mmCIF file of C-alpha atoms and ligand atoms in Angstrom:
data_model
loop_
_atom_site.group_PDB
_atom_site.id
_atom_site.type_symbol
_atom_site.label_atom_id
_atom_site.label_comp_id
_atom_site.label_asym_id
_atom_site.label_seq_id
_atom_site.Cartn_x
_atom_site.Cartn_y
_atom_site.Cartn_z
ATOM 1 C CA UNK A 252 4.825 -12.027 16.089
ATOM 2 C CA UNK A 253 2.275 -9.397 16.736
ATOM 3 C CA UNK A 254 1.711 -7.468 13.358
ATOM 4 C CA UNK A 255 2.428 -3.710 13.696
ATOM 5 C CA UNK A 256 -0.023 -1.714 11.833
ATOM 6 C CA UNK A 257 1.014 0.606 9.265
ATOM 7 C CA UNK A 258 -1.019 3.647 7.691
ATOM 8 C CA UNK A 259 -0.304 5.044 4.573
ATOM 9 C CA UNK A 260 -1.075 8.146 2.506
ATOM 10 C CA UNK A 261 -0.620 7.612 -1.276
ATOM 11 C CA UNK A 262 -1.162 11.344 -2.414
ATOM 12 C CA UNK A 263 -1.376 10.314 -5.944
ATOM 13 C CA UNK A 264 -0.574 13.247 -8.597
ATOM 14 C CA UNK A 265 -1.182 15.908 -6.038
ATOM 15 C CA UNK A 266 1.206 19.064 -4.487
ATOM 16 C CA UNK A 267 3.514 21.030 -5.521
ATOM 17 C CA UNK A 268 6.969 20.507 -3.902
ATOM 18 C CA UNK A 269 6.337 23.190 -1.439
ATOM 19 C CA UNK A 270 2.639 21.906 -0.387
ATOM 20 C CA UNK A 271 4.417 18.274 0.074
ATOM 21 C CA UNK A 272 6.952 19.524 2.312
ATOM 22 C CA UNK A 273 4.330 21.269 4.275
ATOM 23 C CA UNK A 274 2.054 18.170 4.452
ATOM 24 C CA UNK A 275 5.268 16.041 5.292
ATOM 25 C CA UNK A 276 5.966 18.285 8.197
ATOM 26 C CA UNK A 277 2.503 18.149 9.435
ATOM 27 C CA UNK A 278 2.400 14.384 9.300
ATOM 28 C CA UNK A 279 6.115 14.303 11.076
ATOM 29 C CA UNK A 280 3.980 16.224 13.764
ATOM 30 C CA UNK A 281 1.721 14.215 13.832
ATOM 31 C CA UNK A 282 3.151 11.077 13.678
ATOM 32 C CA UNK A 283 5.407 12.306 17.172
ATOM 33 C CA UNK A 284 5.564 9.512 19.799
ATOM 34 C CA UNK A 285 3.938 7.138 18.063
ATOM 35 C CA UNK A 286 5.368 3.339 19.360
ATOM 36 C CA UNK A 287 2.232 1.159 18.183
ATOM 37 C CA UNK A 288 1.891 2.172 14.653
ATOM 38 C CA UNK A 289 3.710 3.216 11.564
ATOM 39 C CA UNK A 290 3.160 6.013 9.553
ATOM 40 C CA UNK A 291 4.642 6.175 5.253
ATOM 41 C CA UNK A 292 3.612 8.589 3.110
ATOM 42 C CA UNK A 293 3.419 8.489 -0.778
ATOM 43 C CA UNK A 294 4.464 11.992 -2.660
ATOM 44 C CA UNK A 295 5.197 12.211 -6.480
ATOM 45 C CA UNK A 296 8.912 11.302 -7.505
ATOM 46 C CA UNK A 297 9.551 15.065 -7.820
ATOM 47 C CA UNK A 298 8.288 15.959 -4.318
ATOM 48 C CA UNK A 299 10.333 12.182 -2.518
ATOM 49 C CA UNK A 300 14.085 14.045 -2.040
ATOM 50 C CA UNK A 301 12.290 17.196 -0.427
ATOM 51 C CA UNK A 302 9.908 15.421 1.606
ATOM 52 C CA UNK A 303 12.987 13.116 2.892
ATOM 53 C CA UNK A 304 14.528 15.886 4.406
ATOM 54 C CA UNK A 305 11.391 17.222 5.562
ATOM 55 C CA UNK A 306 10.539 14.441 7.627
ATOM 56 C CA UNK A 307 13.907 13.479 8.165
ATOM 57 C CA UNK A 308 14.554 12.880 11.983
ATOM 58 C CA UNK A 309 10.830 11.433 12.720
ATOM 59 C CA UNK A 310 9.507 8.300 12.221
ATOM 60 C CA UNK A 311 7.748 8.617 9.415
ATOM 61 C CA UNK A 312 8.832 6.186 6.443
ATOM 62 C CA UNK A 313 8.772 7.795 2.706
ATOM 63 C CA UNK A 314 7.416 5.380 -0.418
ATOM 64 C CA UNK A 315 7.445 6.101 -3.973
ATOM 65 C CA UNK A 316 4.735 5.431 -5.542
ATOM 66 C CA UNK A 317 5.734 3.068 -8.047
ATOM 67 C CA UNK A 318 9.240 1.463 -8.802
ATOM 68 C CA UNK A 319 10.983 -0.457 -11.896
ATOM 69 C CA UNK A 320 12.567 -3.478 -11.380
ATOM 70 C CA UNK A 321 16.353 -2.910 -12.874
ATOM 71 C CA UNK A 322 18.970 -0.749 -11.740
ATOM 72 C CA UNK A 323 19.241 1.588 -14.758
ATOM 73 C CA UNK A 324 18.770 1.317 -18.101
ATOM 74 C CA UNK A 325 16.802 2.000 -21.575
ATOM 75 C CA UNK A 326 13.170 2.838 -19.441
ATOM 76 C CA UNK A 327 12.488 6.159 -20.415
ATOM 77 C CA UNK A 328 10.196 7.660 -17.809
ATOM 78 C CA UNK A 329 10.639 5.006 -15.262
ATOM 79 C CA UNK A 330 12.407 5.268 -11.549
ATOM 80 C CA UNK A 331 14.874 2.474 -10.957
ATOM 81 C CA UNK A 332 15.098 0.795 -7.562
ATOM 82 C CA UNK A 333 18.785 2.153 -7.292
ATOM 83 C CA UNK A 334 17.587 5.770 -7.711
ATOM 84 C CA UNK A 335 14.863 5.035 -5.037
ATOM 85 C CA UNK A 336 17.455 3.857 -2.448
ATOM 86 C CA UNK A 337 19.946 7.329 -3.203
ATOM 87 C CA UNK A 338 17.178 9.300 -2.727
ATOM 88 C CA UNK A 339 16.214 7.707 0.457
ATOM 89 C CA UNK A 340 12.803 6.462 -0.015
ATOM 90 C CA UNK A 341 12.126 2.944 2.089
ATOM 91 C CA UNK A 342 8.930 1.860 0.345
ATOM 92 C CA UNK A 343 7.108 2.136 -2.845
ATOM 93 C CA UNK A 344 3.550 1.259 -4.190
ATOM 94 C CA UNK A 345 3.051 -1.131 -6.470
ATOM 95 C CA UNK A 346 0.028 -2.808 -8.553
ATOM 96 C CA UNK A 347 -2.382 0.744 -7.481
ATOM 97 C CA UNK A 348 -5.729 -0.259 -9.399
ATOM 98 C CA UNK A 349 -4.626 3.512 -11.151
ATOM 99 C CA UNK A 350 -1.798 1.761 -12.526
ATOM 100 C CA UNK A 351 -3.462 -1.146 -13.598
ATOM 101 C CA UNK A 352 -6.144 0.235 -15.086
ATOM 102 C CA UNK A 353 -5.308 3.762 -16.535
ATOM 103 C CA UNK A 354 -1.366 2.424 -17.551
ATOM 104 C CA UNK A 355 -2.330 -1.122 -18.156
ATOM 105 C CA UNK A 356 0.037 -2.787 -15.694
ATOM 106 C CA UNK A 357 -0.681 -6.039 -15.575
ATOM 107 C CA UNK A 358 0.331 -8.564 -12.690
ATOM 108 C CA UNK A 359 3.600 -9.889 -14.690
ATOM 109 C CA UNK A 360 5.086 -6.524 -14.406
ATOM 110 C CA UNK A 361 3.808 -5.780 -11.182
ATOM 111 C CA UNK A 362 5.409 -9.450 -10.338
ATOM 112 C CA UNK A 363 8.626 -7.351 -12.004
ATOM 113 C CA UNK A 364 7.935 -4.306 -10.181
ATOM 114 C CA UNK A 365 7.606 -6.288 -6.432
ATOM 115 C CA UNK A 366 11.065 -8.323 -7.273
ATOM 116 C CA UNK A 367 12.857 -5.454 -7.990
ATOM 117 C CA UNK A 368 11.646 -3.501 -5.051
ATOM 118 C CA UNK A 369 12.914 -6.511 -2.944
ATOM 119 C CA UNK A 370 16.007 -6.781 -4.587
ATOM 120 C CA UNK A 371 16.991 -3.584 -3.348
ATOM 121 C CA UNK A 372 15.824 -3.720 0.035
ATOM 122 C CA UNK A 373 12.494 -1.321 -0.494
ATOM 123 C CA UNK A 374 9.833 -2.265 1.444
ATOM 124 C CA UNK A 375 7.212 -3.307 -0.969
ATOM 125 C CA UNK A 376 3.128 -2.232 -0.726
ATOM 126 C CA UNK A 377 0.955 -4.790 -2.761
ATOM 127 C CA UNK A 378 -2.143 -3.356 -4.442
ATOM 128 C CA UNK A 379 -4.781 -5.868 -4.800
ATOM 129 C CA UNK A 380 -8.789 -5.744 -5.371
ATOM 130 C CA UNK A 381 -11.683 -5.904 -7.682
ATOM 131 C CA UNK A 382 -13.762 -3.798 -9.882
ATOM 132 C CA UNK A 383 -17.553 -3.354 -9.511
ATOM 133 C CA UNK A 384 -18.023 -5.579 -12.437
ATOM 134 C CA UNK A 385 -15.750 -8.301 -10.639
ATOM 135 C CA UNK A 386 -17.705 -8.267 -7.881
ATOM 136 C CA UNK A 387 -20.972 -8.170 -9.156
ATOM 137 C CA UNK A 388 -20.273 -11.775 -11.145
ATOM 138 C CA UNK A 389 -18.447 -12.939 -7.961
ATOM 139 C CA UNK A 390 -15.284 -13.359 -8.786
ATOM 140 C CA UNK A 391 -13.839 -10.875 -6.269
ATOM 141 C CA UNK A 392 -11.910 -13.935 -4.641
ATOM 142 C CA UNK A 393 -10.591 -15.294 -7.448
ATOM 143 C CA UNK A 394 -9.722 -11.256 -8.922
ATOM 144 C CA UNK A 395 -7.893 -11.046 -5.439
ATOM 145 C CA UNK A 396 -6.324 -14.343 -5.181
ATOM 146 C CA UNK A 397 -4.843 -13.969 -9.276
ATOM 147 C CA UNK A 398 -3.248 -10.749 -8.066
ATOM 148 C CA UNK A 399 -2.054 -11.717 -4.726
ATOM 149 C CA UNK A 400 -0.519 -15.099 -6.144
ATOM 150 C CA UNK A 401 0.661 -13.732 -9.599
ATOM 151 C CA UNK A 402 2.212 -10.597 -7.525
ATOM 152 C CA UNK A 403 4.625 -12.218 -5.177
ATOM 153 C CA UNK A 404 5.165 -15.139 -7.613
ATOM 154 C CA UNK A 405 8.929 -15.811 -6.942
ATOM 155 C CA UNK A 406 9.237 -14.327 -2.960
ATOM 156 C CA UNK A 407 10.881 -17.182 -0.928
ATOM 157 C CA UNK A 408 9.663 -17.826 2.881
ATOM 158 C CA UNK A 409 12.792 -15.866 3.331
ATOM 159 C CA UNK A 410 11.719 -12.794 2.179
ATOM 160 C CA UNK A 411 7.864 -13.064 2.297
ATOM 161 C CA UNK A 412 6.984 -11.283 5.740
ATOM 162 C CA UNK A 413 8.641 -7.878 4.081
ATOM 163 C CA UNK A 414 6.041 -7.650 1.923
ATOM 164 C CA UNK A 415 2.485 -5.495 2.845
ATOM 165 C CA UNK A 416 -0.418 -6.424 0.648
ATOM 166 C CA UNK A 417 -3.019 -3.569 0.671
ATOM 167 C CA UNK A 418 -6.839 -4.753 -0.281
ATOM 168 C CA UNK A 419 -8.062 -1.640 -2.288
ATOM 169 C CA UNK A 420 -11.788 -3.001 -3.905
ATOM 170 C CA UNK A 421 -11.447 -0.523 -6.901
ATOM 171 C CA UNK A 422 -15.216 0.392 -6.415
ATOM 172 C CA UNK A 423 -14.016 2.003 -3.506
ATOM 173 C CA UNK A 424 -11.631 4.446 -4.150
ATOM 174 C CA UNK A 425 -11.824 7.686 -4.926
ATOM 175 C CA UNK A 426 -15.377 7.292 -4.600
ATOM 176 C CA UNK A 427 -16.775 7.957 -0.893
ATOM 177 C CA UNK A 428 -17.888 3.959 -1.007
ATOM 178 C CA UNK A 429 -15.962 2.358 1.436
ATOM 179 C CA UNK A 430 -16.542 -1.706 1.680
ATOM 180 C CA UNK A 431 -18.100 -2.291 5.377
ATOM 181 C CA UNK A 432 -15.980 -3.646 7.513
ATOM 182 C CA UNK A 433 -17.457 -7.023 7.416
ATOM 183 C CA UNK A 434 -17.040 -6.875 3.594
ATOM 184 C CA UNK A 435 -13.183 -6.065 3.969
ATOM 185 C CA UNK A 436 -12.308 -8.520 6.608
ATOM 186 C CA UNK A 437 -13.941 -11.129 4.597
ATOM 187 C CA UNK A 438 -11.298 -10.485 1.894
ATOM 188 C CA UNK A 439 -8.672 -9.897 4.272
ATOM 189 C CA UNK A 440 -9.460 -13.096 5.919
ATOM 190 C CA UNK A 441 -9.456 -14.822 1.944
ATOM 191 C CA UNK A 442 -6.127 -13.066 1.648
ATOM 192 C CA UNK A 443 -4.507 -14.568 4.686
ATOM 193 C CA UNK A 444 -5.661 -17.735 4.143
ATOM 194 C CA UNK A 445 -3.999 -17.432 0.569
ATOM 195 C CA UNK A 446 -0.966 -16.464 1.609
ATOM 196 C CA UNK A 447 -0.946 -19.695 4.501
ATOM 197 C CA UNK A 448 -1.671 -22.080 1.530
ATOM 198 C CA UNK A 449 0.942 -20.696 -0.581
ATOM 199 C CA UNK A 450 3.913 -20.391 2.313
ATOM 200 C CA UNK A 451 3.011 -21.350 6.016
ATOM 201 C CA UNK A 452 0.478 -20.208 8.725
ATOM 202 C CA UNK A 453 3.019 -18.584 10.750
ATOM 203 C CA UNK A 454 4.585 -16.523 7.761
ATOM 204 C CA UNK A 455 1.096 -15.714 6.586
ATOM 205 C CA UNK A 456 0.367 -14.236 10.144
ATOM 206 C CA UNK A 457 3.469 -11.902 10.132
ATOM 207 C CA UNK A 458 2.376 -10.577 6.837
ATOM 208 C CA UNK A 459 0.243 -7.095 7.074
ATOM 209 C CA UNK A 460 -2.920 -6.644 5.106
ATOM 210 C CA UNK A 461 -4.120 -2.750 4.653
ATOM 211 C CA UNK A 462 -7.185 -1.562 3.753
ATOM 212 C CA UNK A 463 -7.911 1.204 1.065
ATOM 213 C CA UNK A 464 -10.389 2.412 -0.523
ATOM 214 C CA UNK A 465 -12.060 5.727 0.667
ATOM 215 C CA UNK A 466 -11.211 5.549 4.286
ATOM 216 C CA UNK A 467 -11.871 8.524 6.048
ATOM 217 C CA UNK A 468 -11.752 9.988 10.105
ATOM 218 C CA UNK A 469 -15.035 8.631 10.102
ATOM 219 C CA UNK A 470 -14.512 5.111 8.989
ATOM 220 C CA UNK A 471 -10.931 4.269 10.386
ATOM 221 C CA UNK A 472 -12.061 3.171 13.477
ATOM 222 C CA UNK A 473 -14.200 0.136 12.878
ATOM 223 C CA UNK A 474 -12.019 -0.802 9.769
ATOM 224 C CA UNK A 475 -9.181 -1.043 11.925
ATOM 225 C CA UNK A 476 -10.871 -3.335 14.767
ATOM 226 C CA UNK A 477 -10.916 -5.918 12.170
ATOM 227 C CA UNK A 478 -8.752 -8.802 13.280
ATOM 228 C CA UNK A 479 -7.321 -9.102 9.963
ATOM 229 C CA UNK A 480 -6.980 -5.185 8.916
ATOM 230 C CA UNK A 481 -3.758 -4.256 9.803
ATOM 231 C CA UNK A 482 -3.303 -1.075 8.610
ATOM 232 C CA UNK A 483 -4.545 1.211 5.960
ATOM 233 C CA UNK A 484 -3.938 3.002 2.560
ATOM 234 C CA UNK A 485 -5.720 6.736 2.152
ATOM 235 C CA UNK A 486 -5.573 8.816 -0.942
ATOM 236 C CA UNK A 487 -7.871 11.838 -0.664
ATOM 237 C CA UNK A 488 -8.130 11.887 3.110
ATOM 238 C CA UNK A 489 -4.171 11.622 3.083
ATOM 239 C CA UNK A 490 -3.799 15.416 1.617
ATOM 240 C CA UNK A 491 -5.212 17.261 4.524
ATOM 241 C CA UNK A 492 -3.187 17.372 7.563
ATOM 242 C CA UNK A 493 -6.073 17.297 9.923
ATOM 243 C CA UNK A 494 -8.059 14.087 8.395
ATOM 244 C CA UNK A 495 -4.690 12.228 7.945
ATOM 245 C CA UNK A 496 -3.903 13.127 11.554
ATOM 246 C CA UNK A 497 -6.939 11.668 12.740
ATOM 247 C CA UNK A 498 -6.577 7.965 10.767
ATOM 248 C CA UNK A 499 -2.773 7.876 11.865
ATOM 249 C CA UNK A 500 -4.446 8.338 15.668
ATOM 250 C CA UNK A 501 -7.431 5.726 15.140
ATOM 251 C CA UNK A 502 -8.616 3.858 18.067
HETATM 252 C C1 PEP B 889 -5.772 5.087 -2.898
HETATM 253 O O1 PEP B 889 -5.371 5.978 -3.622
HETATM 254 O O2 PEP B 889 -5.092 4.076 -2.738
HETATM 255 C C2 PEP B 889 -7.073 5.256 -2.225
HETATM 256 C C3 PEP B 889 -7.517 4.289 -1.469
HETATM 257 O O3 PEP B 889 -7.734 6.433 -2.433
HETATM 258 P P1 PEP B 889 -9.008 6.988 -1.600
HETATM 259 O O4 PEP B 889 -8.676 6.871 -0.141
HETATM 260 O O5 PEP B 889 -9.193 8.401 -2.048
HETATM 261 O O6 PEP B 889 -10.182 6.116 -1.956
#
């Protein structure tokens, strides 16, 4: 099964509710016609109903960018899966290197996080990578492999293929560094041949891999000629209509 790639603006804490449905309108625009890619977009949880309706009508799919595992409950400050679904968000971010390392997730809960987000029938966006450190003692493979294996710990064959894993080398983003595309299909490659060890080949080859970490109009294209980059997840370059437009239209 061909893998049909998928890219994807996180805009972090960013825009008011009136500048997201602005950007969500540009990116329905943009996004127009499009039959060989997929287009989500992250806002805040205040900006997701509004940005719903905004784009509602194009094919542009709307993720939260983070999601609890339980339907409702004593979690002050948390959005439940349930309240994802009403809204009529299809997606949601989980295990961003923001939440890991500002908020201290750590890959049990993100293991929590994924489940729930499954449970409920939201597509869910696996944030894996390394730090600078990591990487500079070599353990970027085993960093990415913990996360990756510790994340979906508990997804059946059955339900495997719904999830997207997104490589994000911390180093990266944010930070203008993007890895060279040899460096991210390396890990891309490690990924896939994780995910074949832990389930089967075929499985493994239905699953899409993003890349994020500072990708940019300038960058997209050779990232995404990687045979095992399937898609890709922008912050910064996701908030202005024009470079956002360009990634979704990489060649
Ligand atoms: C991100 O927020 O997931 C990200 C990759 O950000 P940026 O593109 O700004 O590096």
């Amino acid at each position: 099964m061909a893998r049909i790639p998928l890219i994807a603006g996180n805009w972090k804490m960013y825009l008011t509710v009136a500048e997201a449905v602005e950007l969500g309108r540009a990116v329905a625009a943009s996004s127009k016609g499009l039959k060989d890619r997929e287009v989500m977009i992250a806002p805040s949880f205040t900006a997701l109903a509004a940005v719903i309706e905004a784009v509602a009508g194009s094919p542009v799919k709307v993720a939260a960018q983070n999601v609890a595992w339980e339907k409702e409950g004593a979690y002050t400050g948390e959005i439940s899966p349930v309240m994802l679904q009403d809204v009529g968000a299809s997606m949601a971010i989980l295990g961003h290197s923001e939440r890991r390392h500002i908020f201290g997730e750590d890959n049990a809960m993100v293991n929590q996080r994924l489940l729930g987000a499954l449970k409920f029938d939201l597509t869910p966006v696996l944030c894996v990578g390394e730090t600078l450190e990591e990487r500079e003692q070599g353990a970027t493979f085993k960093v990415v492999e913990e996360q990756l294996s510790q994340g979906i710990k508990g997804v059946g064959s059955d339900r495997i293929s719904r999830v997207v894993v997104a490589y994000e080398p911390v180093w990266a983003i944010g930070t203008g560094k993007t890895a060279g595309k040899e460096q991210a299909q390396e890990v891309h490659a490690f990924i896939r041949k994780v995910l074949a060890g832990l389930y089967e080949k075929k499985l493994a080859d239905e699953i899409r891999i993003l890349y994020g970490g500072s990708v940019k109009p300038e960058n997209v294209d050779s990232l995404m000629a990687q045979p095992d980059i399937d898609g890709a997840l922008v912050g910064g370059a996701a908030l202005q209509s024009e470079s956002f437009d360009r990634i979704i239209h990489y060649l």
